[in-house]
Coordinates of C-alpha atoms in Angstrom, one line a residue:
M228 CA -26.3 -8.4 29.0
K229 CA -29.2 -9.2 31.2
H230 CA -31.7 -7.3 29.1
P231 CA -30.9 -8.2 25.6
Q232 CA -34.4 -6.5 24.5
I233 CA -32.9 -3.1 24.9
R234 CA -31.0 -2.3 21.6
H235 CA -30.8 1.6 21.4
L236 CA -28.3 4.3 21.8
L237 CA -27.2 4.8 25.2
V238 CA -27.6 8.6 26.6
G239 CA -25.2 10.0 29.3
A240 CA -26.2 10.1 32.8
V241 CA -24.7 12.5 35.3
F242 CA -22.3 10.6 37.9
V243 CA -20.8 12.5 40.6
G244 CA -17.5 11.6 42.4
L245 CA -17.4 14.0 45.4
L246 CA -14.5 16.1 44.9
L247 CA -12.8 13.9 41.7
P248 CA -14.1 13.8 38.3
A249 CA -16.6 11.0 38.1
W250 CA -14.1 8.6 35.9
L251 CA -11.4 8.9 38.4
A252 CA -13.6 8.3 41.4
I253 CA -14.9 4.8 40.0
P254 CA -12.4 2.1 40.7
S255 CA -11.1 0.3 37.9
A256 CA -11.9 -3.5 37.0
A257 CA -9.0 -5.5 37.5
A258 CA -7.4 -6.8 34.4
D259 CA -7.5 -10.5 33.6
P260 CA -4.0 -11.7 33.0
T261 CA -5.3 -14.9 31.1
A262 CA -7.6 -12.8 28.8
P263 CA -6.5 -12.8 25.2
Q264 CA -5.5 -9.5 23.7
T265 CA -7.3 -9.4 20.6
W266 CA -7.4 -6.7 17.9
V267 CA -9.5 -7.1 14.7
P268 CA -8.2 -4.3 12.1
I269 CA -10.4 -4.3 8.9
G270 CA -9.1 -2.1 6.1
G271 CA -12.3 -0.5 5.3
S272 CA -16.0 -0.8 4.2
Y273 CA -18.6 -2.8 5.9
E274 CA -19.0 -5.9 4.1
T275 CA -21.2 -8.7 5.7
E276 CA -18.3 -11.1 5.3
T277 CA -15.8 -9.2 7.4
L278 CA -18.5 -8.4 9.9
E279 CA -19.6 -11.8 10.3
V280 CA -15.9 -12.7 10.9
F281 CA -15.7 -9.8 13.7
G282 CA -18.9 -11.5 15.1
V283 CA -17.6 -14.8 15.2
E284 CA -14.2 -13.7 16.9
V285 CA -16.3 -11.8 19.7
A286 CA -18.5 -14.8 20.2
E287 CA -15.5 -17.1 20.5
Q288 CA -14.7 -15.0 23.8
A289 CA -17.9 -14.1 24.8
T290 CA -19.9 -14.7 28.3
G291 CA -23.3 -14.4 29.1
E292 CA -26.9 -15.3 27.0
T293 CA -25.9 -12.4 24.5
V294 CA -23.0 -11.3 22.5
D295 CA -22.8 -7.6 23.5
I296 CA -20.8 -5.3 21.3
Y297 CA -20.5 -1.4 21.6
V298 CA -19.8 0.6 18.7
V299 CA -17.9 3.8 18.8
P300 CA -18.7 6.5 16.2
S301 CA -15.8 9.2 17.3
S302 CA -14.3 9.2 13.8
Y303 CA -17.5 11.1 12.4
G304 CA -17.2 14.4 13.4
D305 CA -17.8 16.8 16.1
D306 CA -19.8 19.4 14.7
P307 CA -22.7 20.1 16.9
A308 CA -24.9 20.7 13.7
D309 CA -24.1 17.6 12.4
R310 CA -24.7 15.6 15.5
E311 CA -28.2 14.3 14.7
D312 CA -27.0 13.0 11.1
N313 CA -24.0 11.5 12.3
L314 CA -25.8 9.6 15.1
A315 CA -28.3 8.4 12.6
L316 CA -25.7 7.1 10.1
A317 CA -23.7 5.6 13.0
Q318 CA -26.9 3.6 14.2
T319 CA -27.3 2.3 10.7
R320 CA -23.6 1.0 10.8
T321 CA -24.5 -0.5 14.4
D322 CA -27.5 -2.3 13.1
Q323 CA -25.0 -3.7 10.5
V324 CA -22.8 -5.1 13.1
E325 CA -25.6 -6.6 14.9
A326 CA -27.1 -8.3 11.9
A327 CA -24.0 -9.9 10.6
C328 CA -23.1 -11.0 14.1
D329 CA -26.7 -12.5 14.3
T330 CA -26.3 -14.6 11.2
V331 CA -23.0 -16.5 12.7
V332 CA -23.9 -16.7 16.6
D333 CA -24.9 -19.9 18.2
L334 CA -28.1 -19.6 19.4
D335 CA -27.8 -22.6 21.6
Q336 CA -24.9 -21.1 23.5
F337 CA -26.3 -17.5 23.2
P338 CA -30.1 -17.7 23.1
G339 CA -30.5 -13.8 23.2
G340 CA -28.2 -13.5 20.2
C341 CA -26.2 -10.5 19.5
V342 CA -26.6 -6.9 20.8
A343 CA -24.9 -4.1 19.3
T344 CA -25.3 -0.8 21.1
L345 CA -24.2 2.5 19.8
L346 CA -22.2 4.5 22.4
P347 CA -22.8 8.5 21.8
L348 CA -19.1 9.3 21.9
L349 CA -19.1 12.1 19.0
M350 CA -17.6 15.0 21.0
R351 CA -14.9 15.3 23.7
E352 CA -17.6 16.3 26.1
D353 CA -19.1 12.8 25.6
A354 CA -16.0 11.1 26.2
M355 CA -15.4 12.8 29.1
N356 CA -18.9 11.7 30.5
E357 CA -18.2 8.6 32.3
A358 CA -21.8 7.4 31.7
N359 CA -21.0 7.3 28.0
S360 CA -18.2 4.6 28.3
V361 CA -18.6 2.6 31.6
Q362 CA -20.1 0.0 29.4
F363 CA -16.6 -1.0 28.5
T364 CA -15.7 -2.1 31.8
D365 CA -18.8 -4.3 32.2
P366 CA -17.8 -8.2 32.5
E367 CA -20.8 -8.7 30.3
T368 CA -19.2 -6.6 27.2
D369 CA -17.7 -8.8 24.7
G370 CA -16.6 -6.5 21.9
V371 CA -15.9 -3.0 20.8
F372 CA -16.4 -1.8 17.0
I373 CA -14.7 1.6 16.2
L374 CA -16.5 3.1 13.0
G375 CA -14.4 4.4 9.9
G376 CA -14.1 8.3 9.2
D377 CA -11.3 10.4 10.3
Q378 CA -8.9 8.9 12.8
T379 CA -7.1 12.0 13.6
L380 CA -10.6 13.5 14.8
A381 CA -11.4 10.3 16.6
M382 CA -8.3 10.7 18.8
R383 CA -9.1 14.3 19.3
V384 CA -12.3 12.7 21.0
L385 CA -11.1 9.8 22.7
S386 CA -7.5 10.5 24.0
N387 CA -6.9 11.1 27.8
T388 CA -10.7 10.7 28.5
P389 CA -12.6 8.3 30.7
A390 CA -13.8 6.5 27.4
E391 CA -10.1 5.7 26.2
E392 CA -9.4 4.6 29.6
N393 CA -12.3 2.5 30.1
M394 CA -11.9 0.9 26.6
E395 CA -8.4 0.0 28.0
I396 CA -10.0 -1.8 30.9
G397 CA -12.3 -3.7 28.9
F398 CA -9.4 -4.7 26.4
S399 CA -7.4 -6.1 29.2
N400 CA -10.1 -8.1 30.5
G401 CA -10.7 -9.9 27.0
V402 CA -13.0 -7.4 25.1
V403 CA -12.2 -8.0 21.5
I404 CA -11.6 -4.5 19.7
G405 CA -12.2 -4.2 16.0
G406 CA -12.9 -1.6 13.5
T407 CA -12.8 -0.5 10.0
S408 CA -10.7 2.2 8.1
A409 CA -9.9 4.8 10.5
G410 CA -11.3 2.3 13.1
N411 CA -8.3 0.3 12.1
A412 CA -5.7 3.1 12.3
V413 CA -6.5 4.1 15.8
Q414 CA -5.6 0.4 16.8
S415 CA -1.8 1.1 16.5
R416 CA -0.2 3.8 18.9
S417 CA 1.8 5.0 15.9
M418 CA -1.2 6.2 13.6
G419 CA -1.0 7.3 10.1
A420 CA -2.6 10.9 9.8
G421 CA -3.1 11.6 6.1
Y422 CA -1.2 13.8 3.7
P423 CA -0.3 17.5 3.5
P424 CA -1.6 19.6 0.7
D425 CA 1.3 18.6 -1.4
G426 CA 1.1 15.0 -0.4
L427 CA 0.1 12.5 -2.7
R428 CA -0.2 8.5 -2.8
W429 CA 2.3 8.6 -5.6
N430 CA 4.9 10.9 -4.2
A431 CA 4.7 9.3 -0.4
L432 CA 8.1 7.7 -0.6
E433 CA 9.2 11.4 0.0
R434 CA 9.8 11.8 3.8
D435 CA 7.3 14.9 4.2
K436 CA 4.7 14.0 1.9
S437 CA 2.5 11.9 4.6
F438 CA 1.9 12.4 8.2
I439 CA 2.5 9.9 10.9
Y440 CA 1.6 10.6 14.6
W441 CA 4.4 8.6 16.5
G442 CA 2.3 8.4 20.0
D443 CA 5.3 8.7 21.9
D444 CA 3.9 11.6 24.1
L445 CA 0.6 10.0 25.6
A446 CA -0.5 13.5 26.7
S447 CA -1.1 14.5 23.2
D448 CA -4.0 13.5 21.0
E449 CA -1.5 13.1 18.0
R450 CA -1.4 9.4 18.7
G451 CA -3.5 6.2 18.1
L452 CA -5.1 4.4 21.3
S453 CA -2.6 4.6 24.2
F454 CA -3.0 1.2 24.9
G455 CA -3.1 0.2 21.1
L456 CA -0.4 -1.9 19.4
Q457 CA 3.3 -0.5 20.2
D458 CA 5.5 -2.1 17.7
V459 CA 3.3 -2.0 14.7
I460 CA 2.0 0.7 12.5
L461 CA -1.3 -0.2 10.9
D462 CA -2.6 1.5 7.7
Q463 CA -5.9 0.7 5.7
H464 CA -7.5 0.7 2.4
F465 CA -3.9 -0.3 1.5
Y466 CA -3.8 -1.9 -2.0
Q467 CA -7.0 0.0 -3.3
R468 CA -5.3 3.5 -2.5
G469 CA -1.8 2.7 -3.4
R470 CA -0.6 3.0 0.3
F471 CA 2.5 0.9 0.1
A472 CA 4.7 3.9 -0.6
R473 CA 3.6 6.1 2.7
T474 CA 4.1 2.7 4.9
L475 CA 7.4 2.2 3.6
S476 CA 8.1 5.8 4.3
W477 CA 6.7 5.5 7.9
T478 CA 8.6 2.5 8.7
G479 CA 11.8 3.7 7.3
Q480 CA 11.5 6.7 9.5
S481 CA 10.7 4.7 12.5
V482 CA 14.2 2.9 12.1
A483 CA 16.0 6.6 12.4
R484 CA 13.4 7.4 15.1
Y485 CA 13.8 4.1 17.5
G486 CA 16.7 2.1 15.8
L487 CA 16.6 -1.2 14.0
P488 CA 14.3 -2.9 13.5
G489 CA 11.9 0.0 13.6
K490 CA 8.2 -0.5 13.5
L491 CA 6.4 -3.4 11.5
G492 CA 4.0 -1.9 9.0
V493 CA 0.8 -4.0 8.5
G494 CA -1.5 -2.8 5.5
V495 CA -4.7 -3.9 5.5
D496 CA -7.0 -3.8 2.5
R497 CA -10.4 -2.7 2.0
A498 CA -13.1 -5.4 3.1
T499 CA -10.3 -7.6 4.5
G500 CA -9.1 -8.0 7.8
V501 CA -6.7 -9.9 10.3
M502 CA -6.7 -10.8 14.0
I503 CA -3.9 -9.7 16.0
E504 CA -3.9 -11.7 19.0
D505 CA -1.4 -11.7 21.9
G506 CA 1.4 -10.5 19.5
V507 CA 0.7 -12.4 16.5
I508 CA -1.0 -11.6 13.5
T509 CA -3.4 -14.4 12.7
R510 CA -6.5 -15.8 10.8
P511 CA -6.7 -13.3 7.8
F512 CA -10.0 -13.0 6.4
G513 CA -12.3 -11.0 3.6
F514 CA -11.9 -10.1 0.0
S515 CA -7.9 -9.7 -0.2
S516 CA -4.9 -10.0 1.6
S517 CA -2.9 -7.8 3.9
A518 CA 0.9 -6.6 3.7
I519 CA 3.6 -6.8 6.2
I520 CA 6.8 -4.8 5.8
D521 CA 9.7 -5.5 8.1
H522 CA 12.9 -3.5 8.2
S523 CA 14.9 -6.0 10.3
N524 CA 17.5 -7.0 7.3
V525 CA 18.1 -3.3 6.3
E526 CA 20.8 -0.8 6.8
Q527 CA 19.9 2.6 7.9
P528 CA 17.4 3.9 5.6
Q529 CA 18.5 7.1 3.8
W530 CA 16.8 10.0 2.1
V531 CA 18.1 11.2 -1.2
G532 CA 17.4 13.4 -4.1
P533 CA 15.9 16.9 -3.7
N534 CA 12.9 15.8 -2.4
D535 CA 14.2 13.6 0.6
T536 CA 13.0 10.2 -1.3
L537 CA 13.3 7.0 0.7
S538 CA 16.4 4.8 -0.1
V539 CA 16.4 1.5 1.5
Q540 CA 17.4 -2.1 0.7
G541 CA 16.6 -5.5 2.1
V542 CA 13.1 -4.9 3.1
L543 CA 11.4 -8.1 3.8
T544 CA 7.6 -8.3 2.9
H545 CA 5.0 -10.8 3.2
L546 CA 1.5 -11.0 1.9
I547 CA -0.8 -12.8 4.5
A548 CA -3.8 -14.2 2.6
P549 CA -6.9 -16.2 3.9
G550 CA -6.7 -20.0 3.9
T551 CA -3.0 -20.2 3.4
G552 CA -2.0 -21.4 7.0
M553 CA 0.0 -18.2 7.2
A554 CA 0.5 -16.1 10.5
Y555 CA 3.1 -13.5 11.6
D556 CA 5.0 -13.3 14.9
I557 CA 5.4 -9.7 15.7
D558 CA 7.6 -9.9 18.7
H559 CA 10.1 -12.2 16.8
R560 CA 9.6 -10.7 13.4
S561 CA 8.8 -14.0 12.0
P562 CA 6.7 -15.5 9.6
I563 CA 4.6 -18.7 10.3
L564 CA 3.4 -21.0 7.9
D565 CA 1.2 -24.1 9.3
G566 CA 2.4 -23.4 12.7
N567 CA 6.1 -23.5 11.9
H568 CA 8.5 -20.5 11.6
V569 CA 9.8 -19.6 8.4
T570 CA 13.5 -18.7 8.1
V571 CA 14.8 -15.6 6.4
P572 CA 16.4 -16.7 3.3
E573 CA 20.1 -15.5 2.2
R574 CA 19.8 -12.3 0.3
F575 CA 21.8 -12.3 -3.1
P576 CA 22.7 -9.3 -5.3
L577 CA 20.7 -7.9 -8.0
P578 CA 21.5 -9.0 -11.6
S579 CA 23.9 -6.6 -13.1
L580 CA 22.4 -3.9 -15.1
K581 CA 25.5 -2.7 -17.1
Q582 CA 25.1 -2.1 -20.7
S583 CA 27.8 -3.4 -23.1
G584 CA 26.8 -0.1 -25.7
P585 CA 28.8 3.0 -25.9
S586 CA 25.9 5.0 -25.0
A587 CA 23.0 5.0 -22.2
L588 CA 19.6 3.4 -22.2
W589 CA 16.8 5.3 -20.2
L590 CA 14.0 3.0 -19.1
G591 CA 11.2 5.7 -18.3
G592 CA 8.5 5.2 -16.1
G593 CA 6.2 7.3 -18.0
Q594 CA 4.9 11.0 -18.2
N595 CA 8.1 12.1 -19.4
A596 CA 6.8 14.3 -22.3
N597 CA 7.5 17.3 -20.7
V598 CA 10.0 19.7 -20.2
E599 CA 10.3 19.2 -16.4
S600 CA 11.8 15.5 -17.1
Q601 CA 15.0 15.2 -16.3
P602 CA 15.3 11.7 -18.2
L603 CA 14.2 13.4 -21.5
A604 CA 16.3 16.1 -20.9
E605 CA 19.6 13.9 -20.4
F606 CA 18.4 11.8 -23.6
A607 CA 18.0 15.1 -25.6
D608 CA 21.6 16.3 -24.3
A609 CA 22.9 12.9 -25.5
A610 CA 21.7 13.4 -28.7
Q611 CA 23.0 16.8 -29.1
T612 CA 26.4 15.2 -28.8
R613 CA 25.8 12.3 -31.1
G614 CA 28.1 13.6 -33.6
S615 CA 28.0 15.3 -37.2
G616 CA 25.8 14.0 -39.8
V617 CA 23.2 12.4 -37.4
T618 CA 20.4 15.1 -37.0
S619 CA 17.3 13.5 -36.1
I620 CA 15.6 11.7 -33.3
V621 CA 13.7 9.0 -34.3
V622 CA 10.3 8.3 -32.2
I623 CA 8.8 4.9 -32.5
A624 CA 5.1 5.0 -31.1
A625 CA 3.3 1.5 -30.5
G626 CA 0.6 0.2 -28.6
Y627 CA -1.9 3.1 -29.0
P628 CA -5.5 2.5 -30.0
S629 CA -5.1 4.2 -33.4
A630 CA -2.6 5.8 -35.5
D631 CA -3.8 9.1 -34.6
D632 CA -3.3 8.4 -31.1
S633 CA 0.2 7.2 -31.9
E634 CA 1.0 10.4 -33.5
T635 CA -0.5 12.8 -30.9
A636 CA 1.6 10.9 -28.2
A637 CA 4.7 11.2 -30.4
T638 CA 3.9 14.7 -31.1
E639 CA 4.0 15.4 -27.5
Y640 CA 7.3 14.0 -27.1
A641 CA 8.7 16.0 -29.9
D642 CA 7.2 19.3 -28.5
A643 CA 8.8 18.5 -25.2
L644 CA 12.3 17.8 -27.0
A645 CA 11.9 21.0 -28.9
G646 CA 11.3 22.8 -25.2
L647 CA 14.4 21.0 -23.9
G648 CA 16.6 22.6 -26.8
W649 CA 16.8 19.9 -29.5
S650 CA 17.0 21.9 -32.7
G651 CA 17.3 18.9 -35.0
D652 CA 14.5 17.0 -36.9
V653 CA 12.1 14.6 -35.0
D654 CA 10.9 11.7 -37.3
I655 CA 8.0 9.8 -36.0
I656 CA 7.4 6.1 -37.0
V657 CA 3.9 5.1 -36.1
H658 CA 4.2 1.2 -35.9
G659 CA 2.2 -0.9 -38.1
E660 CA 1.9 2.1 -40.4
D661 CA 5.3 3.8 -41.2
H662 CA 8.1 1.9 -42.7
L663 CA 11.0 1.3 -40.3
S664 CA 14.5 0.8 -41.7
L665 CA 17.4 -0.3 -39.7
A666 CA 19.5 2.2 -41.9
R667 CA 17.2 4.9 -40.4
I668 CA 18.0 3.8 -36.9
A669 CA 21.7 3.9 -37.6
R670 CA 21.5 7.5 -38.9
A671 CA 19.5 8.7 -36.0
A672 CA 21.0 11.1 -33.3
G673 CA 18.7 9.2 -30.6
V674 CA 15.8 6.7 -30.8
L675 CA 12.9 7.2 -28.5
F676 CA 10.4 4.3 -28.2
I677 CA 6.9 5.0 -26.5
G678 CA 4.0 2.8 -25.9
G679 CA 0.7 3.3 -25.0
D680 CA -1.1 0.4 -23.3
Q681 CA 0.6 -3.0 -22.5
A682 CA -2.1 -4.8 -23.6
L683 CA -1.7 -3.4 -27.0
M684 CA 2.1 -4.2 -27.3
S685 CA 2.3 -7.7 -28.5
D686 CA 2.4 -6.6 -32.4
A687 CA 5.4 -4.5 -31.4
V688 CA 7.1 -7.5 -29.2
E689 CA 6.4 -9.9 -32.4
D690 CA 7.8 -7.6 -34.9
A691 CA 11.5 -9.1 -35.4
K692 CA 12.5 -5.8 -37.5
L693 CA 11.8 -3.8 -34.6
E694 CA 13.4 -5.9 -32.0
R695 CA 16.8 -5.9 -34.5
A696 CA 16.3 -2.2 -34.7
L697 CA 16.2 -1.6 -31.0
K698 CA 19.0 -4.1 -30.1
L699 CA 21.1 -2.4 -32.8
A700 CA 20.6 0.9 -31.2
V701 CA 21.5 0.2 -27.8
Q702 CA 25.0 -1.5 -29.2
M703 CA 25.8 1.9 -31.1
P704 CA 26.7 5.2 -29.7
T705 CA 23.0 6.3 -30.1
P706 CA 21.1 7.2 -26.9
V707 CA 17.8 5.2 -26.5
M708 CA 15.2 6.1 -24.2
T709 CA 11.8 4.3 -24.0
D710 CA 8.7 5.3 -21.7
E711 CA 5.2 3.9 -20.6
A712 CA 4.4 0.6 -22.2
A713 CA 7.7 0.6 -24.4
T714 CA 9.7 0.5 -21.0
A715 CA 7.5 -2.7 -20.1
V716 CA 8.4 -4.8 -22.9
M717 CA 12.2 -4.2 -22.8
G718 CA 12.6 -6.9 -20.1
E719 CA 12.4 -10.6 -20.1
H720 CA 8.4 -10.4 -19.4
Y721 CA 5.7 -8.1 -19.2
V722 CA 1.9 -7.4 -18.0
T723 CA -0.2 -7.8 -21.1
T724 CA -3.4 -7.0 -18.8
P725 CA -5.0 -3.6 -20.2
D726 CA -3.3 -0.8 -18.2
P727 CA -5.3 0.9 -15.2
G728 CA -6.6 4.3 -15.5
D729 CA -6.0 7.2 -13.4
I730 CA -6.6 6.3 -9.6
D731 CA -8.4 2.8 -10.7
E732 CA -8.8 1.5 -7.1
D733 CA -10.7 -1.6 -8.1
A734 CA -7.8 -2.5 -10.6
A735 CA -5.3 -1.9 -7.9
V736 CA -6.9 -4.5 -5.7
A737 CA -7.4 -6.9 -8.5
M738 CA -3.7 -6.9 -9.1
F739 CA -3.0 -8.9 -5.9
R740 CA -5.1 -11.5 -7.2
A741 CA -3.1 -14.7 -8.4
D742 CA -5.0 -14.4 -11.9
G743 CA -4.9 -10.5 -11.7
S744 CA -2.3 -10.4 -14.5
Q745 CA -1.7 -11.9 -17.7
F746 CA 2.0 -12.2 -19.0
G747 CA 4.0 -12.4 -22.3
D748 CA 7.1 -12.9 -23.2
G749 CA 9.3 -9.5 -23.6
L750 CA 11.9 -8.5 -26.0
G751 CA 14.7 -9.5 -23.4
I752 CA 16.9 -6.5 -24.3
V753 CA 17.3 -6.0 -20.8
D754 CA 18.3 -9.3 -19.3
D755 CA 17.2 -10.9 -16.2
V756 CA 14.5 -8.3 -15.3
S757 CA 11.1 -7.4 -15.8
L758 CA 9.9 -4.2 -15.7
E759 CA 6.5 -2.1 -15.1
P760 CA 6.1 1.4 -15.5
V761 CA 3.9 4.5 -14.2
F762 CA 4.3 2.3 -10.9
T763 CA 3.4 4.6 -8.1
Y764 CA 1.0 6.8 -10.1
H765 CA -1.2 3.8 -11.1
F766 CA -1.0 2.0 -7.8
R767 CA 0.8 -0.9 -9.6
W768 CA 2.2 -2.6 -6.5
G769 CA 0.1 -5.7 -7.3
R770 CA 1.7 -6.2 -10.7
L771 CA 5.2 -6.2 -9.1
Y772 CA 4.2 -9.1 -6.7
G773 CA 2.3 -10.6 -9.4
S774 CA 5.3 -10.5 -11.7
A775 CA 7.4 -12.0 -9.2
Y776 CA 5.0 -15.0 -8.5
N777 CA 4.7 -15.4 -12.3
D778 CA 8.5 -15.8 -12.7
P779 CA 10.3 -16.0 -9.3
D780 CA 13.8 -16.1 -10.8
T781 CA 13.4 -12.7 -12.7
V782 CA 13.8 -9.7 -10.5
V783 CA 10.8 -7.2 -11.3
L784 CA 11.7 -3.3 -11.3
G785 CA 8.8 -0.9 -10.9
V786 CA 9.8 2.4 -12.5
S787 CA 7.7 5.5 -11.3
E788 CA 6.4 8.1 -13.6
L789 CA 8.6 11.3 -14.4
T790 CA 11.6 8.9 -13.5
A791 CA 13.9 6.6 -15.4
L792 CA 16.4 3.9 -14.9
R793 CA 19.5 4.9 -16.7
L794 CA 21.5 2.1 -17.9
D795 CA 25.3 2.4 -19.2
R796 CA 28.7 1.0 -18.8
D797 CA 28.7 1.5 -15.1
G798 CA 25.2 0.0 -14.4
G799 CA 21.8 1.3 -13.5
T800 CA 21.0 4.5 -11.8
V801 CA 17.7 6.5 -10.9
V802 CA 17.5 9.7 -12.6
G803 CA 14.1 11.8 -12.3
E804 CA 11.9 12.9 -9.6
R805 CA 10.8 9.8 -7.8
S806 CA 11.8 6.2 -7.5
V807 CA 12.8 2.5 -8.8
I808 CA 11.4 -0.4 -6.8
A809 CA 13.0 -4.0 -7.1
A810 CA 11.2 -6.9 -5.9
D811 CA 13.0 -10.2 -5.6
G812 CA 10.6 -13.4 -4.8
S813 CA 13.2 -16.1 -5.9
D814 CA 13.3 -17.6 -2.2
A815 CA 9.7 -16.7 -1.5
T816 CA 7.0 -19.1 -0.6
W817 CA 4.2 -18.5 -3.0
M818 CA 0.7 -19.5 -2.3
V819 CA -2.9 -18.5 -3.4
G820 CA -5.5 -17.7 -0.7
S821 CA -8.9 -19.3 -0.6
N822 CA -10.3 -15.9 -2.0
G823 CA -8.0 -16.1 -4.9
T824 CA -5.4 -13.6 -3.7
L825 CA -1.4 -14.0 -3.5
G826 CA -0.1 -15.2 -0.6
A827 CA 3.6 -14.8 -0.1
I828 CA 6.6 -15.3 2.4
N829 CA 9.7 -13.6 2.2
V830 CA 9.6 -11.3 -0.7
W831 CA 12.6 -9.0 -0.8
L832 CA 11.8 -5.3 -1.5
D833 CA 14.4 -2.6 -2.4
V834 CA 13.5 1.1 -2.8
F835 CA 16.0 3.4 -5.0
G836 CA 15.8 7.3 -5.0
P837 CA 17.0 9.8 -7.3
G838 CA 21.1 9.3 -7.7
D839 CA 21.0 5.9 -6.4
N840 CA 22.6 3.2 -8.3
V841 CA 20.5 0.1 -8.6
E842 CA 22.6 -2.8 -7.4

């Protein structure tokens, strides 16, 4: 701008446009057809590193003696009583944007440095006042940064106002638009809008458990920016808050709404971002990576079970990490590596999950020690019909911090079995404390193997007698069920890193690092797969990809809590409340980003709901 020394909040002036509203009376600046169209979605937070990258991107396209950025606080709140506090906080964020830009700007090219100015766009009346947004159309304006908060509130303020129209004019003339968190979400026309009261991050694969504003009606405020990305759904805090599920649901719904291939899901994690320039996702940056979800190769998604849970196979996913040479062509639905388009690999069937034994094996995803558990109910019913002379269910508990913890956990399952109608005995064996005999297993009406923490399961895995007992049980007419960490060790490999606690957001992000998980050999009772329980509740999506990276030739199955994968002579079937997710990275290109996070091209993802056959 001509006056770089002016660095304060702009207050609205009064513009009069004869008989027309001022914003209609002022002619629009002509769009520059050669100007790059650049979005910079950041998945959350105001880390200096990500703000610096935004500053560099704006400076690349800046003109004049200063790099001029306008900051939009519309997601903060429109209560007049909070206006002063909200503007003060927004000014603090504006100062951060300016300071980060100043550290990276070339003062030889821009002797005035960076100037970030907060626009008072907190209420709809503000956005309707032309004076508060005409700056977007100034040829000297270089960038716009939209603050985080509530994206639905932001669009109630901005939609169908001079502010939105002027922002579009600036964008078409080369103004770079970035934003964090809610400021990320508004950059796509179809915009995520949170959860209903019964919607949670771990049940978001159910159709009605998260909100999406499609943006088909531009007259409505239930959308992102009118000129936002039309073929993409952006999501934020993606790994941190376990949002794979809801974006899979939204993109699946988009196939039904618009036809194949539907909309592309782009999930950007906290303190992480990408550039989306002229239809290409490029130059990833920040602390983590971003995920791309593509339904181009699927058949029509289905909604199954009592809760309308997503069922879709053949979703192609990519993790775009800094320093890998990765990009993505949105229009052609094509990943790019080092400037070359990467072809879609042939998809092969999942390994057979048929069991040779006469009874079933339930691989529980956790939290099944309750009378509402369908998997535990099926197991109890099977034990009731085991035959005369076998009157005890044997519960083997391993991987708990202490013998008392093992006993407590086993008792919870015993109580649940009683509540489900089991009238026989329950024999509890604490691994490492109590004697385990093969004869006891052979006489059991059922065997229930439960595990505490996967980091504490190594003694059980290395116990040859326990391995023989479990292999004997699955070959007999004895129903067998596993739950929690015990399920993890039944496959070829398992994650040995300590399990995350409830809603451990830091752990959810760390799982996507190349060194985010450690691995050990499992019991191999279930061939050709690895297993990860408590999948959606503990945000273990990173373990799914980390396990596929660790052993690309082994399919990884994430089993959600309150759910089990039942294996029998017919194959595998999902039973219970939620989902089983399969990841196949056998033909993927795997990389490690410059920040240590996983990069991947062409990882197949299959989503199975209640009643689905896993095949």
